[in-house]
C-alpha cells in the first residue's frame, strides 16, 4: 500500500484547505492537500457575490469598521455565534482581503464621482470620494448596516480560488487531486492521518500526518433541492462523526438561500438584491417591504426565505409544474450593470433558463445553501475530541455564524479562518512529534478494505444506493426545511431511522472496478443518512426558533433555555446521535436583543417575554 | 410529444482487465429542460451505475464536465438536449489522459501548465498587513477579470489543431493566462521573461491561427484577440532581441 508522510494533511483543496496549507508551507512545514476534484473545481469557485471585510472605502461604507461588522454578524447569527470568534474574524478580515489583493485578486475598485444605485426598485444617487479612488470598493448585502462586501463582478469565489491555488503552486504545495479520504486514522485520542481512496484507480492509500485538517466544505447534498455542487455530500463531516468522539456543532443549522433558480436550484447571487434587485409575486408586485419595512429584500437570508415561503403559502406564488415560485427582478439595473457586475447571473439565466435578465424576470425560490453545522472546533480551529485534528471553512463549526450566516461572510471565513487556523497549526507543529502506531494504521486500513469487499460482493444486502439517497433527500426536504414543527420532525426522525436501516444493506449492482462511482457513493451513504438524522433529531430537540431554525410550534427565540450549541456525536451501533449542549458563547460583548428584522418574539435570559404574535 | 433520445457513449475502464474500448448505447425519454447533466445521471442511476463522468457545480462555472458532444467540445451541464438531435454521441476530451469512460485527468495537465507559465504574480514587494492596499484603476480591474473568467475546462485545448498534433503545446488557456499577468501591473516580470516562457513553438509561435479555441470557449473569452496581441508583442520582442535592443 502506498503511504505518504507529511506534516499537514489538508482534506479539501478549496479556499479553506489551501489557505491553511499556504500558512504551513510558508513556515517551512510540508503540506499536502487532498481533493476529490482538481483543486480549482472546488465549490469555493461557485461563490459569486463577494467577501465581507470592513474596509470602509466606498461612500456607502463610510464609517464602517470591525465593530459594525461584529454587531451585524452576531445579530445575523441570532446570537448563536461564539462572540470571541466573531471578534477575531472581523478584526482580521480587512488584512485578509488586502493580502488577497497582493496575491493578485482584481477586486473592483472605487470610481470617484457621482453615480446612481437602486434600492427597493427606486433610484438614488451617491458620490464616491476622490481621495478613495482605486481602493477596494464594496457592494450591499443582506443583514448589514454598511456596504461591506468586496467583490470581483459576480465571480469572487472563482478569482479567490484561482489566486489561492496559484499561491499553492508557487510554494510547491502538493495537491493530490481525485483522492477521497474515507476514514481518519486515530486511537480515540490522537489523529495521525487518513485512509484515502484514489478516484483515478480506485486503490486505497494511507496518509500519515502530524496535523490533519478537515476542510471539505458543506454538505447540502443531503437535501434534494440545494444550490451546492454535487461534491458537497458530507465526506468530511462523516469522517468526524465516524470517530465517535469528534462532535458536529449545531447540526440543525441549515441555511436556505432565497434565490435558487427554478427548477435547477442553481444559485443566483445575493448581489442581485444587494445591487437593488427586487422580489415580485404572481401579480408582479413587491412584497418584502410589507413584511420588513426597514430591510425589505435585504433582511438576512433566513428571514427573506421565510417570508418568501409564507407569501407562496398565501397563494401569491407563480404556479409551475415544478411547484410555486416567485420572481427576481433585476431589469431596472440596466444592461451595463448586469453585463459588468452580474455577468455570471446573466450567463446562468441564458444557459439554464433561456431567458434574458435584462428584459425578463428570473424564477426563484429558496433552496438549501449552507451548513452552519460542522466539525466543532475551538477558536484555534482544533477539533473537539482528537488531538492533531483541525477543521476550518464551511466544514467547521468555528462558530462565527451561529444559527444563520450572513451573505459574504462565508468566503471571508474561508480566507480569514484559513489564515488564523493555519497560524495556530504552525504553533502546534513547532516541537510536536507523534508516534505512528502500526496497529492503529493497519486496523483502520483493514476496516476499509473489508467494507469495500462487502459492498462489492453484496454481502450486506442488495439495496440500491441511489434509491436510499433519494429517500433521505426527500425526507429532509419535506419535513426538515424552512419551517419546522414537532410532529413533522418526529416523523422525519422515524423515517430516517428506517432509511438508516436500508443504508446498512446497500450493495453494488456494478463490478466496483477502478474509480467506480457507485462504490464512491455506497461507501458514504450510511454516513450521509447519519448526518440527516443528526439534523432532524437536533432540530426536534431544539424547542425554540432561532436564525434558520424556525419552529411553528415554538415561535419565540428562547434565550433562557436554548442560548446554546448542540454537539452531536455518534456511537458505533447506535440508532440515533448523542446530543450534548454547551453555551453558545463564553464571551458576551453584545447581550442578546432584537435583530431589527424578522419576527421579534423573545423569551429573555430572565424569562421575560418580549414581542408579540405576528 | 417527448422524443426518445439515443445516447452513444464511449466506454473503457483502464483499471478493469476485462474492459476494452467500445461504445454503449442507452435510451431515455426526453423531459422538459433536460440537460446532459440530468440525462447522464439518469443513465447512471437507472441503467448502468458503473458509468464514469465528471460533474461538480452543474452550473457552468467550475469546468469539470467538458466532453465531446456530437464531435464538439462543450460543457455537458449547460447543454440542453433540446438543442441536440435525437442521437447524441458522447466521447471523452482528447489530449487529456483518460480515467474512464467520459472522465479525463485535467488536474495533472493544468497543474503542469501553471508551473510552466508560472501562473502567479511575481513581485519583490513584501506584504504589509498594516498598510492600505495599493490602488488600481477599476476599469483595469474589470479588464483583468475578463481574462480571469477562464474556468480551465479544457475545451480550447481539445479543439486546438496544434495541441492535437504536439503534446508540448501550451494551448490558448496558457496564452490567455500569460496575457492576464502581462496586463496586471502587480506582476513585475519583463517582456523578456514572458518571451522566455511563450516565445517558442510550444507557445505563441506554435499557434496555427485556426481559432477553434475561441469557437468552443464556453465563457466566450476573447482568445482570438489575446493570441493576436501576444503574437505581435512576442514578435517584436524577438526582433528586439535579434538586434540586442531588448532588456
Coordinates of N, CA, C and O in Angstrom, one line a residue, chain A residues 177-326:
Chain A
X177 N -5.1 15.5 -6.4 CA -6.5 15.6 -6.7 C -7.1 14.2 -7.1 O -6.4 13.3 -7.4
X178 N -8.4 14.2 -7.1 CA -9.1 12.9 -7.2 C -8.7 11.9 -6.2 O -8.4 10.7 -6.5
X179 N -8.6 12.3 -5.0 CA -8.3 11.4 -3.9 C -9.3 11.8 -2.8 O -9.5 12.9 -2.4
X180 N -10.0 10.8 -2.3 CA -11.0 11.0 -1.3 C -10.7 10.3 0.0 O -10.5 9.1 0.1
X181 N -10.6 11.1 1.1 CA -10.4 10.5 2.4 C -11.6 9.7 2.8 O -12.7 10.3 2.7
X182 N -11.5 8.5 3.3 CA -12.7 7.8 3.7 C -12.7 7.4 5.2 O -13.7 6.9 5.7
X183 N -11.6 7.6 5.8 CA -11.6 7.3 7.3 C -10.4 8.0 7.9 O -9.3 8.1 7.3
X184 N -10.5 8.6 9.1 CA -9.4 9.1 9.8 C -8.7 8.0 10.5 O -9.3 7.0 10.9
X185 N -7.3 8.2 10.7 CA -6.5 7.2 11.4 C -6.4 7.8 12.8 O -5.8 8.9 13.0
X186 N -6.9 7.1 13.9 CA -6.8 7.7 15.2 C -7.0 6.6 16.2 O -7.4 5.5 15.9
X187 N -6.6 6.9 17.5 CA -6.7 5.8 18.5 C -7.7 6.3 19.6 O -7.6 5.8 20.7
X188 N -8.5 7.2 19.2 CA -9.5 7.7 20.2 C -9.0 8.9 20.9 O -9.8 9.6 21.6
X189 N -7.7 9.2 20.8 CA -7.1 10.4 21.5 C -6.4 11.3 20.5 O -6.5 12.5 20.6
X190 N -5.6 10.7 19.6 CA -4.8 11.5 18.6 C -5.1 11.1 17.2 O -5.2 9.9 16.9
X191 N -5.2 12.0 16.3 CA -5.4 11.8 14.9 C -4.1 11.8 14.2 O -3.3 12.7 14.4
X192 N -3.8 10.8 13.4 CA -2.5 10.8 12.7 C -2.6 10.6 11.2 O -1.7 10.0 10.6
X193 N -3.7 11.0 10.7 CA -3.8 11.0 9.2 C -5.1 10.4 8.7 O -6.1 10.4 9.5
X194 N -5.1 9.8 7.5 CA -6.3 9.3 6.9 C -6.1 8.2 5.9 O -5.0 8.1 5.4
X195 N -7.1 7.3 5.8 CA -7.1 6.4 4.7 C -7.9 7.0 3.6 O -8.9 7.6 3.8
X196 N -7.4 6.9 2.4 CA -8.0 7.5 1.3 C -8.1 6.6 0.1 O -7.4 5.6 -0.1
X197 N -9.1 6.9 -0.8 CA -9.3 6.1 -2.0 C -9.0 7.0 -3.2 O -9.5 8.1 -3.3
X198 N -8.1 6.5 -4.1 CA -7.8 7.2 -5.3 C -8.9 7.1 -6.3 O -9.4 6.0 -6.6
X199 N -9.4 8.3 -6.7 CA -10.5 8.3 -7.6 C -10.1 8.2 -9.1 O -10.9 8.4 -10.0
X200 N -8.8 7.9 -9.3 CA -8.4 7.6 -10.7 C -8.3 6.1 -10.8 O -8.6 5.6 -11.9
X201 N -7.8 5.4 -9.8 CA -7.5 4.0 -9.9 C -8.4 3.1 -9.0 O -8.5 1.9 -9.2
X202 N -9.0 3.8 -8.0 CA -9.8 3.0 -7.0 C -9.0 2.4 -5.9 O -9.6 1.8 -5.0
X203 N -7.7 2.6 -5.9 CA -6.9 1.9 -4.9 C -6.9 2.7 -3.6 O -7.0 3.9 -3.6
X204 N -6.6 2.0 -2.5 CA -6.5 2.7 -1.2 C -5.1 3.1 -1.0 O -4.2 2.5 -1.4
X205 N -5.0 4.2 -0.2 CA -3.7 4.7 0.2 C -3.8 5.2 1.7 O -4.9 5.4 2.1
X206 N -2.6 5.4 2.3 CA -2.7 6.0 3.6 C -1.8 7.3 3.6 O -0.8 7.3 2.9
X207 N -2.3 8.2 4.3 CA -1.5 9.5 4.5 C -1.3 9.6 6.0 O -2.3 9.5 6.8
X208 N -0.1 9.7 6.4 CA 0.3 9.9 7.9 C 0.7 11.3 8.1 O 1.6 11.8 7.4
X209 N 0.1 12.0 9.1 CA 0.4 13.4 9.2 C 0.3 13.8 10.7 O -0.4 13.1 11.5
X210 N 1.1 14.8 11.1 CA 1.1 15.3 12.5 C -0.2 16.1 12.7 O -0.8 16.0 13.8
X211 N -0.6 16.8 11.7 CA -1.8 17.6 11.8 C -2.7 17.3 10.6 O -2.3 17.3 9.5
X212 N -4.0 17.0 10.9 CA -4.9 16.7 9.8 C -6.0 17.7 9.9 O -6.5 18.1 10.9
X213 N -6.4 18.3 8.7 CA -7.4 19.4 8.7 C -8.6 18.9 7.8 O -8.4 18.6 6.6
X214 N -9.8 19.0 8.4 CA -11.0 18.8 7.6 C -11.4 20.1 7.0 O -11.9 21.0 7.7
X215 N -11.3 20.2 5.7 CA -11.7 21.5 5.0 C -12.5 21.1 3.7 O -12.1 21.4 2.6
X216 N -13.6 20.3 4.0 CA -14.3 19.7 2.8 C -15.6 20.5 2.5 O -16.4 19.9 1.7
X217 N -15.8 21.7 3.1 CA -17.0 22.4 2.7 C -18.2 21.9 3.4 O -18.1 21.1 4.3
X218 N -19.3 22.3 2.9 CA -20.6 21.9 3.5 C -21.2 20.6 2.9 O -20.5 20.0 2.1
X219 N -22.4 20.3 3.3 CA -22.9 19.0 2.9 C -24.4 19.2 2.5 O -25.3 18.4 2.9
X220 N -24.7 20.2 1.6 CA -26.0 20.5 1.2 C -26.7 19.3 0.4 O -27.9 19.3 0.3
X221 N -25.8 18.4 -0.1 CA -26.4 17.4 -1.0 C -27.2 16.3 -0.2 O -27.7 15.3 -0.8
X222 N -27.3 16.5 1.2 CA -28.2 15.6 1.9 C -29.6 16.0 1.6 O -30.6 15.3 1.9
X223 N -29.8 17.3 1.1 CA -31.1 17.8 0.7 C -31.3 17.6 -0.8 O -30.3 17.6 -1.6
X224 N -32.6 17.4 -1.2 CA -32.8 17.2 -2.7 C -32.6 18.5 -3.4 O -32.1 18.5 -4.5
X225 N -33.2 19.6 -2.9 CA -33.1 20.9 -3.6 C -32.0 21.8 -2.9 O -32.3 22.4 -1.9
X226 N -30.9 21.8 -3.6 CA -29.8 22.6 -3.0 C -29.0 23.3 -4.1 O -29.0 22.9 -5.2
X227 N -28.4 24.4 -3.7 CA -27.5 25.2 -4.6 C -26.2 24.5 -4.7 O -25.4 24.9 -5.6
X228 N -25.9 23.6 -3.8 CA -24.5 23.0 -3.7 C -24.1 22.2 -4.9 O -24.9 21.5 -5.5
X229 N -22.8 22.2 -5.1 CA -22.2 21.3 -6.1 C -22.4 19.8 -5.7 O -22.6 19.5 -4.5
X230 N -22.3 18.9 -6.7 CA -22.6 17.5 -6.4 C -21.5 16.9 -5.5 O -21.8 15.9 -4.8
X231 N -20.4 17.6 -5.3 CA -19.3 17.0 -4.4 C -19.6 17.3 -3.0 O -18.9 16.8 -2.1
X232 N -20.6 18.2 -2.7 CA -20.8 18.6 -1.3 C -21.7 17.6 -0.6 O -22.9 17.9 -0.3
X233 N -21.2 16.4 -0.4 CA -22.1 15.3 0.0 C -21.7 14.8 1.4 O -22.1 13.7 1.8
X234 N -20.9 15.6 2.1 CA -20.7 15.3 3.6 C -19.5 14.4 3.9 O -19.3 14.0 5.1
X235 N -18.6 14.2 2.9 CA -17.4 13.4 3.2 C -16.7 13.8 4.5 O -16.4 12.9 5.3
X236 N -16.4 15.0 4.7 CA -15.6 15.5 5.8 C -16.3 15.3 7.1 O -15.8 14.9 8.1
X237 N -17.6 15.7 7.1 CA -18.4 15.6 8.3 C -18.5 14.1 8.8 O -18.5 13.8 10.0
X238 N -18.6 13.3 7.8 CA -18.8 11.8 8.1 C -17.5 11.3 8.7 O -17.5 10.5 9.6
X239 N -16.3 11.8 8.2 CA -15.0 11.4 8.8 C -15.0 11.7 10.3 O -14.6 10.9 11.1
X240 N -15.5 12.9 10.6 CA -15.5 13.3 12.0 C -16.5 12.4 12.8 O -16.2 11.9 13.9
X241 N -17.7 12.3 12.3 CA -18.8 11.6 13.0 C -18.4 10.1 13.3 O -18.7 9.6 14.3
X242 N -17.7 9.5 12.3 CA -17.3 8.1 12.4 C -16.2 7.9 13.5 O -16.0 6.7 13.9
X243 N -15.6 9.0 14.0 CA -14.6 8.8 15.1 C -15.3 8.4 16.4 O -14.6 8.0 17.3
X244 N -16.5 8.7 16.6 CA -17.3 8.5 17.8 C -17.0 9.6 18.9 O -17.7 9.7 19.9
X245 N -15.9 10.3 18.7 CA -15.5 11.3 19.7 C -15.5 12.7 19.3 O -15.6 13.7 20.1
X246 N -15.5 13.0 18.0 CA -15.5 14.4 17.5 C -16.9 14.8 17.2 O -17.6 14.1 16.4
X247 N -17.4 15.8 17.8 CA -18.8 16.2 17.6 C -19.0 17.2 16.5 O -18.1 17.9 16.1
X248 N -20.2 17.1 15.9 CA -20.7 18.2 15.0 C -21.4 19.2 15.8 O -22.2 18.9 16.7
X249 N -21.1 20.5 15.5 CA -21.8 21.6 16.2 C -23.0 22.0 15.4 O -23.0 22.0 14.2
X250 N -24.1 22.2 16.2 CA -25.4 22.7 15.6 C -25.8 22.0 14.3 O -26.0 22.7 13.3
X251 N -26.0 20.7 14.3 CA -26.3 20.0 13.0 C -27.7 20.5 12.5 O -28.0 20.3 11.3
X252 N -28.5 21.1 13.4 CA -29.8 21.6 12.9 C -29.7 22.9 12.1 O -30.7 23.4 11.5
X253 N -28.5 23.5 12.1 CA -28.4 24.8 11.5 C -28.1 24.7 10.0 O -26.9 24.6 9.6
X254 N -29.1 24.7 9.2 CA -29.0 24.6 7.7 C -29.6 25.8 7.1 O -30.8 26.1 7.4
X255 N -28.9 26.5 6.2 CA -29.4 27.7 5.6 C -30.0 27.5 4.3 O -29.5 26.7 3.5
X256 N -31.1 28.2 4.1 CA -31.8 28.2 2.7 C -31.5 29.6 2.1 O -31.7 30.6 2.8
X257 N -31.0 29.6 0.9 CA -30.8 30.9 0.2 C -32.1 31.3 -0.5 O -32.7 30.4 -1.2
X258 N -32.4 32.6 -0.5 CA -33.7 33.0 -1.1 C -33.7 32.8 -2.6 O -34.8 32.5 -3.1
X259 N -32.6 32.8 -3.3 CA -32.7 32.8 -4.8 C -32.0 31.7 -5.5 O -31.0 31.9 -6.1
X260 N -32.6 30.5 -5.4 CA -32.2 29.4 -6.3 C -33.1 29.5 -7.5 O -34.3 29.8 -7.3
X261 N -32.6 29.3 -8.7 CA -33.5 29.4 -9.9 C -34.3 28.1 -10.0 O -33.9 27.0 -9.5
X262 N -35.5 28.2 -10.5 CA -36.4 27.1 -10.7 C -36.4 26.6 -12.2 O -36.5 27.5 -13.1
X263 N -36.2 25.3 -12.4 CA -36.2 24.2 -11.5 C -34.8 23.7 -11.0 O -34.8 22.8 -10.2
X264 N -33.7 24.2 -11.5 CA -32.4 23.5 -11.3 C -31.8 23.8 -9.9 O -30.8 23.2 -9.6
X265 N -32.3 24.8 -9.2 CA -31.7 25.2 -7.9 C -30.3 25.8 -8.0 O -29.6 25.9 -7.0
X266 N -29.9 26.2 -9.2 CA -28.7 26.9 -9.3 C -28.8 28.3 -8.7 O -29.8 29.0 -8.8
X267 N -27.7 28.7 -8.0 CA -27.8 29.9 -7.2 C -27.7 31.1 -8.2 O -26.8 31.1 -9.1
X268 N -28.5 32.2 -7.9 CA -28.1 33.5 -8.4 C -27.8 34.4 -7.2 O -28.5 34.3 -6.2
X269 N -26.7 35.1 -7.3 CA -26.1 35.7 -6.1 C -27.0 36.7 -5.4 O -27.9 37.4 -6.0
X270 N -26.8 36.8 -4.1 CA -27.4 37.8 -3.2 C -27.1 39.3 -3.7 O -27.8 40.2 -3.5
X271 N -26.0 39.3 -4.5 CA -25.6 40.6 -5.1 C -26.7 41.2 -6.0 O -26.8 42.4 -6.2
X272 N -27.5 40.3 -6.5 CA -28.7 40.8 -7.3 C -29.6 41.7 -6.5 O -30.0 42.8 -6.9
X273 N -29.9 41.3 -5.3 CA -30.7 42.1 -4.4 C -29.8 43.2 -3.7 O -30.3 44.3 -3.6
X274 N -28.6 42.9 -3.5 CA -27.7 43.9 -2.9 C -27.5 45.1 -3.8 O -27.5 46.2 -3.4
X275 N -27.5 44.8 -5.1 CA -27.4 45.9 -6.1 C -28.7 46.5 -6.4 O -28.7 47.4 -7.3
X276 N -29.8 46.1 -5.8 CA -31.1 46.8 -6.0 C -32.1 46.0 -6.6 O -33.2 46.5 -6.9
X277 N -31.9 44.7 -6.9 CA -32.9 43.8 -7.4 C -34.1 43.6 -6.4 O -33.9 43.7 -5.2
X278 N -35.3 43.3 -6.9 CA -36.4 43.2 -6.1 C -37.1 41.8 -6.3 O -36.9 41.2 -7.3
X279 N -37.9 41.4 -5.3 CA -38.6 40.2 -5.4 C -40.1 40.5 -5.7 O -40.7 41.4 -5.1
X280 N -40.7 39.8 -6.7 CA -42.1 40.1 -7.1 C -42.9 38.8 -7.0 O -42.4 37.7 -7.1
X281 N -44.2 39.0 -6.8 CA -45.1 37.8 -6.7 C -45.8 37.6 -8.0 O -45.5 38.2 -9.0
X282 N -46.8 36.8 -8.0 CA -47.5 36.4 -9.2 C -48.1 37.6 -9.9 O -48.3 37.6 -11.1
X283 N -48.5 38.7 -9.1 CA -49.0 39.9 -9.7 C -48.0 40.9 -10.1 O -48.2 42.0 -10.4
X284 N -46.7 40.4 -10.1 CA -45.5 41.2 -10.4 C -45.5 42.4 -9.5 O -45.1 43.5 -9.9
X285 N -45.9 42.2 -8.2 CA -45.8 43.3 -7.2 C -44.8 42.9 -6.1 O -44.6 41.8 -5.7
X286 N -44.1 43.9 -5.6 CA -43.1 43.7 -4.5 C -43.9 43.3 -3.2 O -45.1 43.8 -3.0
X287 N -43.3 42.6 -2.4 CA -44.0 42.2 -1.1 C -43.0 42.3 0.1 O -43.5 42.4 1.2
X288 N -41.7 42.2 -0.1 CA -40.8 42.1 1.1 C -40.9 43.4 1.9 O -40.8 43.3 3.1
X289 N -41.2 44.6 1.3 CA -41.2 45.8 2.1 C -42.4 45.8 3.1 O -42.4 46.5 4.1
X290 N -43.4 45.0 2.7 CA -44.6 44.9 3.6 C -44.3 44.1 4.9 O -44.8 44.4 6.0
X291 N -43.5 43.1 4.7 CA -43.1 42.2 5.8 C -41.9 42.9 6.6 O -41.8 42.7 7.8
X292 N -41.0 43.5 5.9 CA -39.8 44.0 6.5 C -39.6 45.5 6.1 O -38.9 45.8 5.1
X293 N -40.4 46.4 6.7 CA -40.3 47.8 6.3 C -38.9 48.4 6.2 O -38.6 49.2 5.3
X294 N -38.1 48.0 7.1 CA -36.7 48.6 7.2 C -35.8 48.0 6.2 O -35.3 48.7 5.3
X295 N -35.6 46.6 6.2 CA -34.6 46.0 5.3 C -35.1 45.5 4.0 O -34.4 45.2 3.1
X296 N -36.4 45.2 4.0 CA -37.1 44.7 2.7 C -36.3 43.5 2.2 O -36.1 42.5 2.9
X297 N -35.9 43.6 0.9 CA -35.3 42.4 0.3 C -33.9 42.1 0.9 O -33.3 41.1 0.6
X298 N -33.4 43.0 1.7 CA -32.1 42.9 2.2 C -32.1 42.5 3.7 O -31.1 42.9 4.4
X299 N -33.1 41.9 4.2 CA -33.0 41.3 5.5 C -32.1 40.1 5.4 O -31.7 39.7 4.3
X300 N -31.8 39.4 6.5 CA -30.9 38.3 6.4 C -31.6 37.1 5.7 O -32.8 37.1 5.5
X301 N -30.8 36.2 5.2 CA -31.3 35.1 4.4 C -32.4 34.3 5.0 O -33.3 33.9 4.3
X302 N -32.2 33.9 6.3 CA -33.3 33.1 6.9 C -34.6 33.9 6.9 O -35.6 33.3 6.6
X303 N -34.6 35.2 7.1 CA -35.8 35.9 7.2 C -36.4 36.1 5.8 O -37.6 35.8 5.6
X304 N -35.6 36.4 4.8 CA -36.2 36.5 3.4 C -36.8 35.2 3.0 O -37.9 35.2 2.4
X305 N -36.0 34.1 3.2 CA -36.5 32.8 2.8 C -37.8 32.5 3.4 O -38.7 31.9 2.8
X306 N -38.0 32.8 4.7 CA -39.3 32.5 5.4 C -40.4 33.3 4.8 O -41.5 32.8 4.6
X307 N -40.2 34.6 4.6 CA -41.3 35.5 4.1 C -41.6 35.0 2.7 O -42.8 35.0 2.3
X308 N -40.7 34.6 1.9 CA -41.0 34.1 0.5 C -41.9 32.9 0.6 O -42.9 32.8 -0.1
X309 N -41.5 31.9 1.5 CA -42.3 30.7 1.7 C -43.7 31.1 2.2 O -44.7 30.5 1.7
X310 N -43.8 32.0 3.1 CA -45.0 32.5 3.7 C -45.9 33.1 2.6 O -47.1 32.8 2.4
X311 N -45.3 33.9 1.7 CA -46.0 34.5 0.6 C -46.5 33.5 -0.4 O -47.7 33.6 -0.9
X312 N -45.7 32.5 -0.7 CA -46.1 31.4 -1.6 C -47.3 30.7 -1.0 O -48.3 30.4 -1.6
X313 N -47.2 30.4 0.3 CA -48.3 29.7 1.0 C -49.6 30.5 1.0 O -50.7 29.9 1.1
X314 N -49.5 31.8 0.9 CA -50.7 32.6 0.8 C -51.3 32.6 -0.6 O -52.3 33.2 -0.9
X315 N -50.7 31.8 -1.5 CA -51.2 31.6 -2.8 C -50.7 32.7 -3.8 O -51.3 32.8 -4.9
X316 N -49.7 33.4 -3.4 CA -49.2 34.5 -4.3 C -48.0 34.2 -5.1 O -47.3 35.0 -5.7
X317 N -47.7 32.9 -5.1 CA -46.6 32.4 -6.0 C -47.0 32.2 -7.4 O -48.2 32.2 -7.7
X318 N -46.0 32.0 -8.3 CA -46.3 31.7 -9.7 C -46.4 30.2 -9.8 O -45.5 29.5 -9.3
X319 N -47.5 29.7 -10.4 CA -47.7 28.2 -10.5 C -46.8 27.7 -11.6 O -46.6 28.3 -12.6
X320 N -46.3 26.5 -11.3 CA -45.5 25.8 -12.4 C -45.5 24.3 -12.1 O -45.8 23.9 -11.0
X321 N -45.1 23.5 -13.1 CA -45.1 22.0 -12.9 C -44.0 21.7 -11.8 O -44.1 20.6 -11.3
X322 N -43.1 22.6 -11.6 CA -42.1 22.3 -10.6 C -42.4 22.9 -9.2 O -41.6 23.0 -8.4
X323 N -43.7 23.3 -9.0 CA -44.1 23.9 -7.8 C -44.1 25.4 -7.9 O -43.7 26.0 -9.0
X324 N -44.6 26.1 -6.9 CA -44.8 27.6 -7.0 C -43.4 28.3 -6.8 O -42.6 27.8 -6.0
X325 N -43.3 29.4 -7.4 CA -42.1 30.2 -7.2 C -42.4 31.7 -7.3 O -43.6 32.1 -7.5
X326 N -41.4 32.5 -7.1 CA -41.5 34.0 -7.1 C -40.6 34.5 -8.2 O -39.8 33.8 -8.8

